[in-house]
């Protein structure tokens, strides 16, 4: 746990000192924000850690960037949008913010036909991505059940 806490603090420190440069293009890509948010919240839930004010503000900062940069790209919309939705649902669950959950669910429901065939397989045809996305959908479904909302049937 010490290592994880140290990593979180170091990233926040780098951002606060505005020493990002080229790192920011990678660090604040919506996919990476989605992974970071989902993993941070998983960490806080599993280890029953309390959020520091610094970490809370960092999470809010990431959410704001993500909401303004969702990976919806017309007919080229791919699996990244599912990860964006997963992160919003994680954040909504963790922060008890129904609006974030609703945004995540609604974007997912609106975009899923661009990503999946009618039989449920990914349109990009990758079995690796299909496995990964299946895991994400199970996570989303579990969080929605915990939040007493709906079950996602994709």
CSV table of C-alpha atoms in Angstrom, one decimal:
chain,number,residue,atom,x,y,z
A,1,UNK,CA,0.0,0.0,0.0
A,2,UNK,CA,2.9,2.4,0.7
A,3,UNK,CA,4.1,2.1,-2.9
A,4,UNK,CA,0.6,2.9,-4.3
A,5,UNK,CA,0.1,5.9,-1.9
A,6,UNK,CA,3.6,7.1,-2.9
A,7,UNK,CA,2.7,6.8,-6.7
A,8,UNK,CA,-0.5,8.7,-6.2
A,9,UNK,CA,1.2,11.5,-4.2
A,10,UNK,CA,4.1,11.7,-6.8
A,11,UNK,CA,1.7,12.1,-9.7
A,12,UNK,CA,-0.3,14.8,-7.9
A,13,UNK,CA,2.9,16.5,-6.9
A,14,UNK,CA,4.1,16.5,-10.6
A,15,UNK,CA,0.8,17.9,-11.7
A,16,UNK,CA,0.7,20.6,-9.0
A,17,UNK,CA,4.2,21.7,-9.9
A,18,UNK,CA,3.2,21.9,-13.6
A,19,UNK,CA,6.2,19.8,-14.6
A,20,UNK,CA,4.3,17.7,-17.2
A,21,UNK,CA,5.5,18.8,-20.6
A,22,UNK,CA,5.2,15.9,-23.0
A,23,UNK,CA,4.1,13.6,-20.2
A,24,UNK,CA,0.8,15.4,-20.0
A,25,UNK,CA,-0.2,14.3,-23.5
A,26,UNK,CA,0.0,10.7,-22.3
A,27,UNK,CA,-1.1,11.3,-18.7
A,28,UNK,CA,-4.2,13.1,-19.6
A,29,UNK,CA,-5.3,11.1,-22.6
A,30,UNK,CA,-8.9,10.1,-21.9
A,31,UNK,CA,-8.1,6.4,-22.0
A,32,UNK,CA,-5.3,6.8,-19.4
A,33,UNK,CA,-7.5,9.0,-17.2
A,34,UNK,CA,-10.2,6.3,-17.4
A,35,UNK,CA,-7.7,3.6,-16.3
A,36,UNK,CA,-6.3,5.8,-13.6
A,37,UNK,CA,-9.7,6.6,-12.1
A,38,UNK,CA,-11.0,3.1,-12.2
A,39,UNK,CA,-7.8,1.7,-10.7
A,40,UNK,CA,-7.5,4.4,-8.0
A,41,UNK,CA,-11.1,3.9,-6.9
A,42,UNK,CA,-10.6,0.1,-6.9
A,43,UNK,CA,-7.6,0.7,-4.6
A,44,UNK,CA,-9.6,2.9,-2.3
A,45,UNK,CA,-12.5,0.5,-2.2
A,46,UNK,CA,-10.4,-2.7,-1.7
A,47,UNK,CA,-8.1,-1.3,1.0
A,48,UNK,CA,-10.8,0.8,2.6
A,49,UNK,CA,-8.6,3.8,2.4
A,50,UNK,CA,-9.9,7.3,3.1
A,51,UNK,CA,-9.4,9.9,0.4
A,52,UNK,CA,-7.1,12.7,1.2
A,53,UNK,CA,-8.3,16.1,0.2
A,54,UNK,CA,-5.4,16.1,-2.3
A,55,UNK,CA,-6.5,12.8,-3.9
A,56,UNK,CA,-10.2,13.9,-3.9
A,57,UNK,CA,-9.3,17.1,-5.8
A,58,UNK,CA,-7.2,15.1,-8.2
A,59,UNK,CA,-10.0,12.7,-8.9
A,60,UNK,CA,-12.4,15.7,-9.6
A,61,UNK,CA,-9.7,17.2,-11.9
A,62,UNK,CA,-9.5,14.0,-13.9
A,63,UNK,CA,-13.3,13.6,-14.1
A,64,UNK,CA,-13.6,17.2,-15.5
A,65,UNK,CA,-11.0,16.4,-18.2
A,66,UNK,CA,-12.6,13.1,-19.0
A,67,UNK,CA,-16.1,14.6,-19.3
A,68,UNK,CA,-14.7,17.2,-21.8
A,69,UNK,CA,-12.8,14.6,-23.8
A,70,UNK,CA,-15.0,11.4,-24.1
A,71,UNK,CA,-13.7,9.3,-26.9
A,72,UNK,CA,-16.7,9.5,-29.2
A,73,UNK,CA,-15.4,9.6,-32.8
A,74,UNK,CA,-18.4,9.1,-35.0
A,75,UNK,CA,-18.3,5.8,-37.0
A,76,UNK,CA,-14.7,5.3,-35.6
A,77,UNK,CA,-15.9,5.2,-32.0
A,78,UNK,CA,-14.2,2.2,-30.5
A,79,UNK,CA,-13.8,0.4,-27.2
A,80,UNK,CA,-12.2,3.3,-25.5
A,81,UNK,CA,-15.6,4.9,-24.9
A,82,UNK,CA,-16.6,1.9,-22.8
A,83,UNK,CA,-13.5,2.5,-20.6
A,84,UNK,CA,-14.5,6.2,-20.3
A,85,UNK,CA,-18.0,5.1,-19.3
A,86,UNK,CA,-16.6,2.6,-16.8
A,87,UNK,CA,-14.5,5.3,-15.2
A,88,UNK,CA,-17.5,7.6,-14.9
A,89,UNK,CA,-19.6,4.9,-13.3
A,90,UNK,CA,-16.8,4.0,-10.9
A,91,UNK,CA,-16.5,7.7,-9.9
A,92,UNK,CA,-20.2,8.1,-9.6
A,93,UNK,CA,-20.4,5.0,-7.3
A,94,UNK,CA,-17.4,6.0,-5.2
A,95,UNK,CA,-18.4,9.6,-4.8
A,96,UNK,CA,-22.1,8.8,-4.5
A,97,UNK,CA,-22.8,11.0,-7.6
A,98,UNK,CA,-25.8,9.7,-9.5
A,99,UNK,CA,-25.2,12.2,-12.3
A,100,UNK,CA,-21.8,10.7,-13.2
A,101,UNK,CA,-23.4,7.2,-13.2
A,102,UNK,CA,-26.2,8.4,-15.4
A,103,UNK,CA,-23.8,10.0,-17.9
A,104,UNK,CA,-21.7,6.8,-18.0
A,105,UNK,CA,-24.7,4.5,-18.5
A,106,UNK,CA,-26.3,6.8,-21.1
A,107,UNK,CA,-23.2,7.2,-23.2
A,108,UNK,CA,-22.6,3.5,-23.0
A,109,UNK,CA,-26.1,2.7,-24.2
A,110,UNK,CA,-25.9,5.3,-27.0
A,111,UNK,CA,-22.5,4.1,-28.3
A,112,UNK,CA,-22.7,0.3,-27.9
A,113,UNK,CA,-24.2,-0.3,-31.3
A,114,UNK,CA,-21.1,1.3,-32.9
A,115,UNK,CA,-18.9,-1.1,-31.0
A,116,UNK,CA,-20.7,-4.4,-30.9
A,117,UNK,CA,-22.3,-6.6,-33.5
A,118,UNK,CA,-25.8,-7.8,-32.7
A,119,UNK,CA,-24.4,-11.1,-31.3
A,120,UNK,CA,-22.4,-9.1,-28.8
A,121,UNK,CA,-18.9,-9.5,-30.3
A,122,UNK,CA,-16.7,-6.5,-30.8
A,123,UNK,CA,-16.7,-5.1,-34.3
A,124,UNK,CA,-12.9,-4.7,-34.3
A,125,UNK,CA,-12.6,-8.5,-34.1
A,126,UNK,CA,-9.9,-8.6,-31.5
A,127,UNK,CA,-10.4,-11.5,-29.1
A,128,UNK,CA,-8.0,-9.8,-26.6
A,129,UNK,CA,-10.1,-6.6,-26.6
A,130,UNK,CA,-13.3,-8.7,-26.4
A,131,UNK,CA,-12.0,-10.3,-23.2
A,132,UNK,CA,-11.0,-6.9,-21.8
A,133,UNK,CA,-14.3,-5.2,-22.7
A,134,UNK,CA,-16.2,-8.2,-21.2
A,135,UNK,CA,-14.4,-7.7,-18.0
A,136,UNK,CA,-15.2,-4.0,-18.0
A,137,UNK,CA,-18.9,-4.7,-18.6
A,138,UNK,CA,-18.9,-7.1,-15.6
A,139,UNK,CA,-17.3,-4.4,-13.5
A,140,UNK,CA,-19.9,-1.9,-14.7
A,141,UNK,CA,-22.7,-4.3,-14.0
A,142,UNK,CA,-21.3,-5.0,-10.5
A,143,UNK,CA,-21.0,-1.3,-9.7
A,144,UNK,CA,-24.6,-0.6,-10.9
A,145,UNK,CA,-25.9,-3.4,-8.8
A,146,UNK,CA,-24.1,-2.0,-5.8
A,147,UNK,CA,-25.5,1.4,-6.6
A,148,UNK,CA,-29.0,-0.1,-6.7
A,149,UNK,CA,-29.5,1.0,-10.3
A,150,UNK,CA,-29.9,-1.2,-13.4
A,151,UNK,CA,-28.2,-4.2,-14.9
A,152,UNK,CA,-26.4,-3.6,-18.2
A,153,UNK,CA,-27.2,-6.2,-20.9
A,154,UNK,CA,-24.8,-5.6,-23.7
